[in-house]
Coordinates of C-alpha atoms and ligand atoms in Angstrom, one line a residue:
X987 CA 30.9 24.2 -65.8
X988 CA 28.0 22.1 -67.7
X989 CA 25.1 21.8 -66.1
X990 CA 23.2 21.3 -68.8
X991 CA 21.3 18.2 -70.2
X992 CA 22.8 18.8 -73.7
X993 CA 23.1 15.8 -75.5
X994 CA 20.6 14.1 -78.3
X995 CA 18.2 11.3 -75.9
X996 CA 19.6 7.3 -75.1
X997 CA 23.1 8.3 -74.7
X998 CA 24.8 6.0 -72.8
X999 CA 24.8 9.0 -70.1
X1000 CA 21.1 9.5 -70.3
X1001 CA 20.4 5.7 -70.0
X1002 CA 22.5 6.1 -67.0
X1003 CA 19.6 8.9 -65.1
X1004 CA 17.2 6.9 -66.7
X1005 CA 18.3 3.8 -64.8
X1006 CA 18.5 5.8 -61.5
X1007 CA 15.0 7.7 -61.8
X1008 CA 13.5 4.5 -62.4
X1009 CA 15.3 3.2 -59.3
X1010 CA 16.7 0.3 -60.9
X1011 CA 20.0 -0.1 -60.3
X1012 CA 19.6 -1.6 -56.8
X1013 CA 17.9 -3.7 -54.1
X1014 CA 15.4 -3.6 -50.4
X1015 CA 16.8 -0.7 -48.7
X1016 CA 18.9 -2.3 -45.8
X1017 CA 20.9 -3.7 -48.2
X1018 CA 21.0 -0.2 -50.4
X1019 CA 22.1 2.1 -47.0
X1020 CA 25.1 -0.7 -45.9
X1021 CA 26.4 -0.3 -49.6
X1022 CA 25.6 3.3 -49.2
X1023 CA 23.8 3.3 -52.8
X1024 CA 23.2 6.7 -54.2
X1025 CA 23.5 6.8 -57.8
X1026 CA 24.5 10.2 -59.2
X1027 CA 22.4 12.6 -60.6
X1028 CA 24.0 13.5 -64.1
X1029 CA 24.0 17.4 -64.2
X1030 CA 26.6 16.0 -60.8
X1031 CA 28.5 13.8 -63.2
X1032 CA 28.7 16.5 -65.6
X1033 CA 29.6 18.8 -63.5
X1034 CA 32.3 16.8 -61.6
X1035 CA 34.1 15.6 -65.1
X1036 CA 34.1 19.5 -66.1
X1037 CA 37.2 19.5 -63.6
X1038 CA 39.4 17.5 -65.2
X1039 CA 42.1 18.1 -67.5
X1040 CA 42.6 16.2 -70.8
X1041 CA 46.7 16.9 -71.3
X1042 CA 48.9 15.4 -74.3
X1043 CA 48.9 12.1 -73.9
X1044 CA 48.1 8.7 -75.9
X1045 CA 45.8 6.8 -73.2
X1046 CA 43.5 8.5 -71.0
X1047 CA 43.5 5.7 -68.3
X1048 CA 40.2 5.5 -66.1
X1049 CA 39.6 4.6 -62.4
X1050 CA 35.3 4.4 -61.0
X1051 CA 35.3 2.6 -58.4
X1052 CA 32.0 2.1 -56.9
X1053 CA 30.6 2.5 -60.4
X1054 CA 27.3 1.8 -60.3
X1055 CA 25.7 2.2 -63.7
X1056 CA 29.0 4.1 -64.6
X1057 CA 27.2 7.6 -64.7
X1058 CA 30.3 9.1 -63.6
X1059 CA 33.1 7.3 -66.2
X1060 CA 30.8 7.8 -69.0
X1061 CA 30.2 11.4 -68.0
X1062 CA 33.9 11.4 -68.2
X1063 CA 34.3 9.8 -71.1
X1064 CA 31.5 12.7 -72.8
X1065 CA 33.5 15.6 -71.4
X1066 CA 37.0 13.3 -73.2
X1067 CA 35.2 12.8 -76.5
X1068 CA 33.9 17.2 -76.3
X1069 CA 37.6 18.2 -75.5
X1070 CA 40.1 16.4 -76.5
X1071 CA 42.5 17.6 -79.1
X1072 CA 44.9 14.7 -79.8
X1073 CA 44.0 11.6 -81.0
X1074 CA 44.0 10.2 -77.8
X1075 CA 41.9 6.6 -76.4
X1076 CA 40.3 6.7 -73.1
X1077 CA 40.1 3.2 -71.3
X1078 CA 38.0 2.8 -68.3
X1079 CA 37.9 0.2 -65.5
X1080 CA 35.2 0.3 -63.3
X1081 CA 34.6 -1.6 -59.9
X1082 CA 31.0 -2.3 -58.5
X1083 CA 29.7 -4.8 -55.7
X1084 CA 26.5 -4.9 -56.5
X1085 CA 25.6 -7.4 -59.7
X1086 CA 22.1 -5.4 -60.9
X1087 CA 23.8 -2.0 -61.1
X1088 CA 27.9 -3.4 -63.2
X1089 CA 24.7 -5.1 -65.2
X1090 CA 23.4 -1.8 -66.3
X1091 CA 27.2 -0.5 -66.7
X1092 CA 27.9 -3.3 -68.8
X1093 CA 24.7 -2.3 -71.0
X1094 CA 25.5 1.2 -71.0
X1095 CA 29.3 0.6 -71.6
X1096 CA 28.6 -1.4 -75.2
X1097 CA 26.4 1.9 -76.4
X1098 CA 28.8 4.0 -75.7
X1099 CA 31.6 2.2 -76.9
X1100 CA 29.7 2.3 -80.3
X1101 CA 29.3 6.4 -79.4
X1102 CA 33.4 6.6 -78.9
X1103 CA 35.6 4.9 -80.9
X1104 CA 38.3 5.3 -79.1
X1105 CA 37.2 3.7 -75.5
X1106 CA 38.1 0.3 -74.6
X1107 CA 36.1 -0.5 -70.7
X1108 CA 36.7 -3.7 -68.2
X1109 CA 33.9 -4.1 -65.7
X1110 CA 34.4 -5.5 -63.0
X1111 CA 32.3 -7.1 -60.5
X1112 CA 34.3 -6.6 -57.3
X1113 CA 35.5 -5.2 -54.2
X1114 CA 37.4 -2.1 -54.9
X1115 CA 39.1 -2.1 -51.7
X1116 CA 39.8 -6.2 -52.0
X1117 CA 41.1 -5.4 -55.2
X1118 CA 45.4 -6.6 -55.6
X1119 CA 45.5 -7.0 -59.6
X1120 CA 44.9 -3.6 -60.4
X1121 CA 45.4 -1.4 -63.3
X1122 CA 47.6 1.6 -61.7
X1123 CA 49.0 4.1 -63.6
X1124 CA 45.5 5.8 -63.8
X1125 CA 45.6 9.6 -65.1
X1126 CA 41.9 10.2 -63.8
X1127 CA 40.0 8.4 -61.3
X1128 CA 36.2 9.9 -60.7
X1129 CA 34.4 8.9 -57.6
X1130 CA 31.0 8.5 -55.6
X1131 CA 31.6 6.2 -52.9
X1132 CA 29.7 4.5 -50.2
X1133 CA 30.0 7.2 -47.4
X1134 CA 29.6 3.8 -44.2
X1135 CA 31.5 3.1 -41.5
X1136 CA 35.0 1.1 -41.9
X1137 CA 35.1 -1.0 -38.4
X1138 CA 38.6 -1.4 -37.0
X1139 CA 37.4 -5.3 -37.6
X1140 CA 36.5 -5.0 -40.8
X1141 CA 38.2 -7.9 -42.6
X1142 CA 39.2 -5.5 -45.2
X1143 CA 41.3 -3.3 -42.9
X1144 CA 44.4 -5.4 -42.0
X1145 CA 45.1 -4.8 -46.3
X1146 CA 44.5 -1.4 -46.4
X1147 CA 46.8 -0.9 -43.7
X1148 CA 49.5 -3.0 -45.2
X1149 CA 49.3 -0.1 -48.2
X1150 CA 49.4 2.6 -45.7
X1151 CA 45.7 3.2 -46.3
X1152 CA 44.2 4.2 -42.2
X1153 CA 40.1 5.3 -43.0
X1154 CA 36.9 4.7 -40.5
X1155 CA 34.8 5.4 -43.5
X1156 CA 34.3 3.7 -46.2
X1157 CA 34.9 7.1 -48.6
X1158 CA 38.5 7.6 -47.0
X1159 CA 39.1 3.8 -47.9
X1160 CA 38.4 4.8 -51.9
X1161 CA 39.2 7.6 -52.1
X1162 CA 43.2 7.0 -50.3
X1163 CA 43.3 3.9 -52.4
X1164 CA 42.2 5.5 -56.2
X1165 CA 45.1 8.6 -54.9
X1166 CA 47.8 5.4 -54.3
X1167 CA 46.7 3.6 -58.0
X1168 CA 47.3 7.2 -59.9
X1169 CA 50.4 7.8 -61.9
X1170 CA 52.3 10.6 -60.8
X1171 CA 50.5 13.7 -62.0
X1172 CA 47.1 12.0 -62.1
X1173 CA 43.6 13.6 -61.2
X1174 CA 41.3 13.0 -59.0
X1175 CA 37.0 13.8 -58.6
X1176 CA 35.5 13.0 -56.1
X1177 CA 32.2 13.9 -54.5
X1178 CA 32.3 13.3 -50.1
X1179 CA 30.8 14.0 -47.1
X1180 CA 32.8 17.2 -45.9
X1181 CA 33.5 15.4 -42.5
X1182 CA 37.1 14.4 -43.5
X1183 CA 37.8 18.1 -43.2
X1184 CA 38.5 18.0 -39.3
X1185 CA 38.5 16.1 -36.4
X1186 CA 41.2 13.6 -35.4
X1187 CA 39.5 10.3 -36.6
X1188 CA 40.8 12.0 -40.4
X1189 CA 44.2 13.7 -39.7
X1190 CA 45.7 10.8 -40.8
X1191 CA 44.0 11.3 -44.5
X1192 CA 44.2 14.9 -44.0
X1193 CA 48.2 14.7 -43.9
X1194 CA 48.4 12.2 -46.6
X1195 CA 46.7 14.8 -48.7
X1196 CA 48.3 17.7 -47.7
X1197 CA 51.6 16.2 -48.3
X1198 CA 50.8 14.0 -51.3
X1199 CA 48.3 15.8 -53.5
X1200 CA 47.6 19.5 -54.6
X1201 CA 43.7 20.3 -53.6
X1202 CA 42.9 21.9 -57.1
X1203 CA 39.6 23.4 -56.3
X1204 CA 37.0 22.4 -53.8
X1205 CA 33.3 22.5 -54.8
X1206 CA 30.7 23.4 -51.8
X1207 CA 27.3 22.7 -52.0
X1208 CA 24.1 24.7 -50.6
X1209 CA 23.4 21.9 -47.9
X1210 CA 19.5 22.1 -48.6
X1211 CA 19.5 21.1 -52.3
X1212 CA 17.5 18.2 -53.1
X1213 CA 20.3 16.8 -55.4
X1214 CA 22.3 15.7 -52.1
X1215 CA 20.2 15.3 -49.3
X1216 CA 19.1 11.6 -49.8
X1217 CA 21.5 9.7 -47.5
X1218 CA 23.1 12.9 -45.3
X1219 CA 20.6 15.7 -45.0
X1220 CA 22.9 17.4 -41.5
X1221 CA 26.4 17.3 -43.1
X1222 CA 27.6 19.2 -46.2
X1223 CA 29.2 17.4 -49.1
X1224 CA 32.2 18.7 -51.2
X1225 CA 32.9 17.6 -54.5
X1226 CA 37.3 18.0 -54.5
X1227 CA 39.3 18.0 -57.1
X1228 CA 43.1 16.4 -56.5
X1229 CA 46.6 16.3 -58.5
X1230 CA 48.3 14.0 -57.5
X1231 CA 52.3 13.9 -56.3
X1232 CA 52.2 17.9 -55.7
X1233 CA 52.5 18.7 -51.9
X1234 CA 50.0 21.1 -51.0
X1235 CA 52.0 23.0 -49.5
X1236 CA 54.5 24.3 -51.9
X1237 CA 53.5 28.1 -52.7
X1238 CA 53.3 27.2 -56.1
X1239 CA 49.3 25.5 -55.0
X1240 CA 46.5 27.5 -55.2
X1241 CA 43.1 26.2 -54.7
X1242 CA 39.8 27.0 -56.0
X1243 CA 37.2 27.7 -53.5
X1244 CA 33.4 27.4 -55.1
X1245 CA 30.7 28.1 -53.6
X1246 CA 28.1 26.6 -56.0
X1247 CA 23.6 26.6 -55.3
X1248 CA 22.7 23.3 -54.9
X1249 CA 19.3 23.0 -56.8
X1250 CA 20.3 24.9 -60.3
X1251 CA 24.6 24.1 -59.5
X1252 CA 25.6 27.6 -60.7
X1253 CA 27.8 29.3 -59.4
X1254 CA 27.7 31.9 -56.8
X1255 CA 30.8 32.8 -55.2
X1256 CA 34.9 31.6 -55.9
X1257 CA 38.1 32.6 -55.0
X1258 CA 41.4 31.6 -54.6
X1259 CA 43.1 30.8 -51.9
X1260 CA 47.1 29.8 -50.6
X1261 CA 47.9 25.9 -49.0
X1262 CA 48.6 28.2 -46.3
X1263 CA 44.8 29.4 -46.1
X1264 CA 43.6 25.9 -46.9
X1265 CA 45.9 23.7 -44.8
X1266 CA 45.0 25.6 -41.2
X1267 CA 47.0 24.1 -38.1
X1268 CA 48.6 22.2 -40.5
X1269 CA 51.2 20.9 -38.2
X1270 CA 48.7 19.9 -35.5
X1271 CA 45.3 19.2 -36.3
X1272 CA 46.1 19.7 -39.8
X1273 CA 42.0 21.3 -40.9
X1274 CA 40.5 21.9 -44.1
X1275 CA 39.3 25.2 -44.1
X1276 CA 37.1 26.6 -46.2
X1277 CA 36.8 30.6 -45.5
X1278 CA 34.8 32.4 -47.6
X1279 CA 36.3 35.9 -47.6
X1280 CA 39.8 36.2 -48.1
X1281 CA 40.1 37.7 -44.2
X1282 CA 41.7 35.1 -42.1
X1283 CA 43.8 37.9 -40.7
X1284 CA 40.8 39.3 -39.0
X1285 CA 40.1 36.3 -36.3
X1286 CA 41.3 36.8 -33.2
X1287 CA 44.2 35.2 -32.0
X1288 CA 44.4 33.8 -28.5
X1289 CA 43.5 29.6 -27.8
X1290 CA 41.3 27.9 -25.0
X1291 CA 44.2 27.8 -22.7
X1292 CA 45.5 30.8 -22.6
X1293 CA 42.4 31.9 -21.3
X1294 CA 42.8 28.9 -19.0
X1295 CA 39.5 27.4 -19.6
X1296 CA 38.3 23.9 -21.1
X1297 CA 35.4 23.2 -22.9
X1298 CA 33.9 19.3 -22.2
X1299 CA 30.8 17.2 -23.6
X1300 CA 28.7 17.5 -20.5
X1301 CA 29.2 14.3 -18.2
X1302 CA 25.3 13.0 -18.2
X1303 CA 24.3 9.9 -20.7
X1304 CA 20.8 9.2 -19.9
X1305 CA 20.7 5.9 -20.8
X1306 CA 23.4 5.1 -18.8
X1307 CA 21.7 7.2 -15.7
X1308 CA 18.2 5.9 -16.1
X1309 CA 17.7 4.6 -12.2
X1310 CA 19.0 8.4 -10.6
X1311 CA 16.6 10.5 -13.0
X1312 CA 13.7 12.8 -10.8
X1313 CA 11.4 14.9 -11.9
X1314 CA 12.8 18.6 -11.8
X1315 CA 9.7 19.2 -9.4
X1316 CA 11.2 16.2 -6.8
X1317 CA 12.4 17.6 -3.2
X1318 CA 15.1 15.6 -3.9
X1319 CA 16.2 16.7 -7.7
X1320 CA 19.1 18.6 -8.7
X1321 CA 19.4 20.2 -11.0
X1322 CA 20.1 18.4 -14.8
X1323 CA 20.4 21.2 -17.5
X1324 CA 19.8 19.9 -20.4
X1325 CA 19.5 22.1 -23.8
X1326 CA 15.5 22.1 -23.2
X1327 CA 16.7 24.2 -20.8
X1328 CA 18.3 27.8 -22.5
X1329 CA 16.7 30.1 -24.0
X1330 CA 17.8 33.8 -25.4
X1331 CA 21.1 33.1 -23.5
X1332 CA 20.2 32.2 -20.2
X1333 CA 19.6 29.1 -18.7
X1334 CA 15.6 28.9 -16.9
X1335 CA 15.4 25.9 -14.4
X1336 CA 12.9 23.8 -14.2
X1337 CA 10.7 24.6 -17.4
X1338 CA 8.3 22.5 -18.2
X1339 CA 9.3 21.9 -21.6
X1340 CA 10.5 17.7 -23.0
X1341 CA 9.7 14.6 -21.7
X1342 CA 13.0 14.0 -20.2
X1343 CA 13.3 14.3 -16.9
X1344 CA 14.9 17.7 -15.5
X1345 CA 16.6 16.7 -12.0
X1346 CA 19.4 13.8 -11.0
X1347 CA 18.9 12.3 -7.3
X1348 CA 22.8 12.9 -5.3
X1349 CA 23.9 9.1 -4.6
X1350 CA 27.9 7.9 -4.4
X1351 CA 27.2 6.7 -8.2
X1352 CA 26.1 10.1 -9.1
X1353 CA 28.6 12.1 -7.1
X1354 CA 30.9 12.3 -10.2
X1355 CA 28.4 13.9 -12.1
X1356 CA 27.8 17.0 -9.2
X1357 CA 29.7 20.7 -9.9
X1358 CA 29.7 23.5 -7.7
X1359 CA 27.1 26.1 -9.0
X1360 CA 29.0 29.3 -10.2
X1361 CA 29.3 31.0 -13.8
X1362 CA 29.7 28.2 -16.7
X1363 CA 29.1 28.8 -20.6
X1364 CA 27.0 26.2 -22.1
X1365 CA 27.0 25.4 -26.3
X1366 CA 24.0 22.9 -27.4
X1367 CA 25.6 20.1 -29.2
X1368 CA 22.7 19.3 -32.1
X1369 CA 20.9 22.8 -33.7
X1370 CA 19.0 23.1 -35.6
X1371 CA 19.5 23.6 -39.3
X1372 CA 17.7 26.6 -39.6
X1373 CA 19.3 28.2 -36.6
X1374 CA 21.1 31.2 -38.1
X1375 CA 23.9 30.6 -36.3
X1376 CA 25.8 27.4 -35.9
X1377 CA 27.1 28.3 -32.0
X1378 CA 24.0 29.0 -29.6
X1379 CA 25.4 29.7 -26.0
X1380 CA 23.9 30.9 -23.0
X1381 CA 25.2 32.0 -19.2
X1382 CA 24.3 29.3 -16.4
X1383 CA 24.2 31.7 -13.2
X1384 CA 24.1 30.5 -9.5
X1385 CA 21.0 32.6 -9.4
X1386 CA 19.6 29.8 -11.0
X1387 CA 19.6 27.4 -8.6
X1388 CA 18.4 27.2 -4.7
X1389 CA 21.0 24.3 -4.9
X1390 CA 24.8 23.8 -4.2
X1391 CA 25.6 21.7 -7.5
X1392 CA 24.5 21.2 -10.8
X1393 CA 24.9 18.2 -13.7
X1394 CA 25.4 18.8 -17.5
X1395 CA 23.6 16.3 -19.8
X1396 CA 25.7 15.3 -22.8
X1397 CA 23.7 17.1 -25.7
X1398 CA 25.8 20.4 -24.1
X1399 CA 28.9 21.7 -24.1
X1400 CA 30.6 23.1 -20.7
X1401 CA 33.2 25.9 -20.6
X1402 CA 34.3 25.6 -17.4
X1403 CA 38.1 25.1 -15.2
X1404 CA 38.3 22.4 -13.1
X1405 CA 34.8 21.5 -13.4
X1406 CA 33.9 24.7 -11.9
X1407 CA 32.7 27.8 -12.4
X1408 CA 34.5 31.2 -13.6
X1409 CA 34.0 34.9 -13.1
X1410 CA 31.0 36.0 -14.4
X1411 CA 32.1 39.0 -16.6
X1412 CA 34.8 36.4 -18.3
X1413 CA 31.6 34.1 -18.4
X1414 CA 29.5 37.1 -20.3
X1415 CA 32.1 38.3 -22.2
X1416 CA 32.3 34.8 -23.7
X1417 CA 29.1 33.5 -24.3
X1418 CA 28.7 37.3 -26.4
X1419 CA 31.9 36.7 -28.7
X1420 CA 30.0 32.8 -29.2
X1421 CA 27.6 34.0 -30.0
X1422 CA 28.7 36.5 -32.4
X1423 CA 29.2 36.2 -36.5
X1424 CA 33.0 35.8 -36.4
X1425 CA 32.6 32.5 -34.1
X1426 CA 29.7 31.3 -36.7
X1427 CA 31.7 32.2 -40.2
X1428 CA 35.1 30.3 -38.1
X1429 CA 33.2 27.5 -37.6
X1430 CA 31.5 27.3 -40.9
X1431 CA 35.5 27.3 -42.5
X1432 CA 36.1 23.9 -40.4
X1433 CA 33.4 22.5 -40.0
X1434 CA 30.5 20.8 -41.8
X1435 CA 28.7 20.2 -40.0
X1436 CA 25.6 21.3 -37.5
X1437 CA 26.4 19.4 -34.6
X1438 CA 29.0 21.0 -32.8
X1439 CA 31.3 19.2 -30.5
X1440 CA 34.0 20.3 -28.1
X1441 CA 36.7 19.2 -30.5
X1442 CA 35.7 22.5 -32.9
X1443 CA 35.2 24.7 -29.7
X1444 CA 38.7 23.6 -28.5
X1445 CA 40.4 24.9 -32.4
X1446 CA 38.0 28.1 -32.3
X1447 CA 40.3 30.9 -31.5
X1448 CA 39.4 33.3 -29.0
X1449 CA 39.8 36.9 -27.9
X1450 CA 41.7 37.8 -24.6
X1451 CA 40.1 37.2 -21.1
X1452 CA 40.5 41.1 -20.9
X1453 CA 39.2 41.5 -24.4
X1454 CA 35.8 39.5 -22.9
X1455 CA 36.1 40.8 -19.7
X1456 CA 35.4 44.1 -21.3
X1457 CA 33.1 43.1 -23.8
X1458 CA 30.8 41.6 -21.1
X1459 CA 30.3 45.1 -20.0
X1460 CA 28.8 46.7 -23.8
Ligands
SAM2208 C1 27.0 5.8 -54.0 S1 27.0 4.9 -55.0 C2 27.5 5.3 -55.9 C3 27.1 4.6 -57.5 C4 28.1 5.5 -58.8 N1 29.0 6.2 -59.0 C5 27.1 6.6 -59.0 O1 27.7 7.8 -58.6 O2 25.6 6.6 -59.0 C6 28.6 3.7 -54.0 C7 28.7 2.6 -55.1 O3 29.5 1.6 -55.2 C8 29.4 0.3 -54.8 N2 29.6 -0.3 -52.9 C9 30.1 -0.5 -52.5 N3 31.1 -0.8 -51.8 C10 31.7 -1.3 -52.5 C11 33.0 -2.2 -53.0 N4 33.7 -2.0 -51.5 N5 33.9 -2.0 -54.0 C12 33.3 -1.9 -55.1 N6 31.2 -1.1 -55.4 C13 31.6 -0.8 -54.2 C14 28.1 0.4 -54.2 O4 27.0 -0.8 -54.8 C15 27.5 1.7 -55.0 O5 26.9 1.3 -56.4

C-alpha cells in the first residue's frame, strides 16, 4: 500500500490535495451536501489506485465519474507511471457536474500532461448519469461518488432503468453505470458506504455484482477515522475492488478482506475468503458478508422462523400519536416503552429520564398499538458508537407493570408471537444470546451501520429453542 507523500511538491496530484485542503473546489454547504461533494484525501486516493493492476495492454483507459479536481485519476496516473512495464499510454475520461471543480481538474491535468508524456485526457462538464455518448471499453474506473439518495421520481431514473440500473442512491447508480461501461476484464475501484451490503433496496445491485464481477478486495476502514467521517459517521465506508465479467460464484474466485486503521491507513488484519463465504444466503438476501475470522461454521444454524418468533419495529410513532401521549404517572396512562426504559437487560417503567412521554391513552384510535403484557425481548434500534456491542437486548416481564397491556415505541425492535409475548425461559435465553459476542460478530459481518433494524435481526442465525431455554437457566 502506498500511503506516504512521496512526490516532489507541486505535482498535479499534490496540487489537487492542496485544492482540497484549501477548500476551493466547492460552493456553499447546502449545495455541497445535495451534490455529495467531499474530496478524497491524497493518501486514500493513492491507496485506491494501488489496487489496480496494469496488465499488458497498449492503452489504459480510465473513467473517473464525479471526478472533482481529479485526485483519483491523477493518483491512477501516478500509479501507472510507477508500475507500468511496457510503452503503454494512458487515457482519462472524467465527468464532473460542478464548474469550479472541473476547472481545477483542467489545470491539474495540464500539469499532469507535462509530467507524463503518455497521457491523453478528456474532461466533461456533464452529468455522468445522463451521459449517453461515453467512450465505453474503459479498462479501469476509479470512483468516489456522491452518496445521496436518488428518488424514484428523479429525471435520470428512466434512462438508468433502460440500462438495467436499479438504484436508490447515487453511489449505486455511479458504480453500476461505470461497470456497464468497462470492457470485459476491466477493473473498478470505488470508495462507497457499506449500506449496499445488506437490505432489500440494494439487492438488485448486489445480485448484479455477484453475477457480473469478481470482488477482488474489500478494505474496511475503521469508522472513527478522521478521513472518512465528514459526511456519514454512523455508516462505515469500504473501498471495493472489482473485476468485470467474472462471476463471483465461480470457485476460482477468492476475495481479500482487509481491515485498515483509519488514521494511518495501515493494514491491521487481512484474510482470503471464498465466494460462498462473502455472498451469504446468495439466492435470497444475497448479503455481502465480511467476516473477520474464518469461523462461519461456528454460528448457530436455526432461523427466527424455526423459533416460531417474529421481530417487528415498535408500532408507535411519536409524531403520528402526539394527541394520545400522556406522562407515565397519569392515572389513565398505559406504558409506552421507549429505549430509555431499558438498562442492564431489564425494563424500568416508569422512569424520570427523558422528555418524551412514557404513557399513552387507550382510545379507539390507539387500540391497535396495545399488546397484552407478557414476556417480550426488545432490542434498541440505535445504539451509540461507544457501546461495545451493536445489539443491546432486554427482557420485558409482566411483573414490570400493573396494567393489562403495553405499547412499544418505534425506536425499539420487539420479538413476539402474533403481537403477544412468549415463555419466560425462551425470552431470557433469547436475550442472553442477542447480547452475546457471537451475535455481535455476526451482525458486524453483515452490517456496517450502528443502527439495528428488524430486517437485520431477521437475518441472524439463532440457536434452537431448546438451547435458548437451557441457556436461560445458566
Ligand atoms: C464525493 S465527491 C468526489 C470528488 C472526487 N472524485 C474526489 O474523489 O475527490 C463527488 C463528486 O461528484 C460530483 N457529482 C455529483 N453529481 C454528479 C453527476 N450527476 N455527474 C457528475 N458529477 C457529479 C460532485 O460535484 C463531486 O465533485
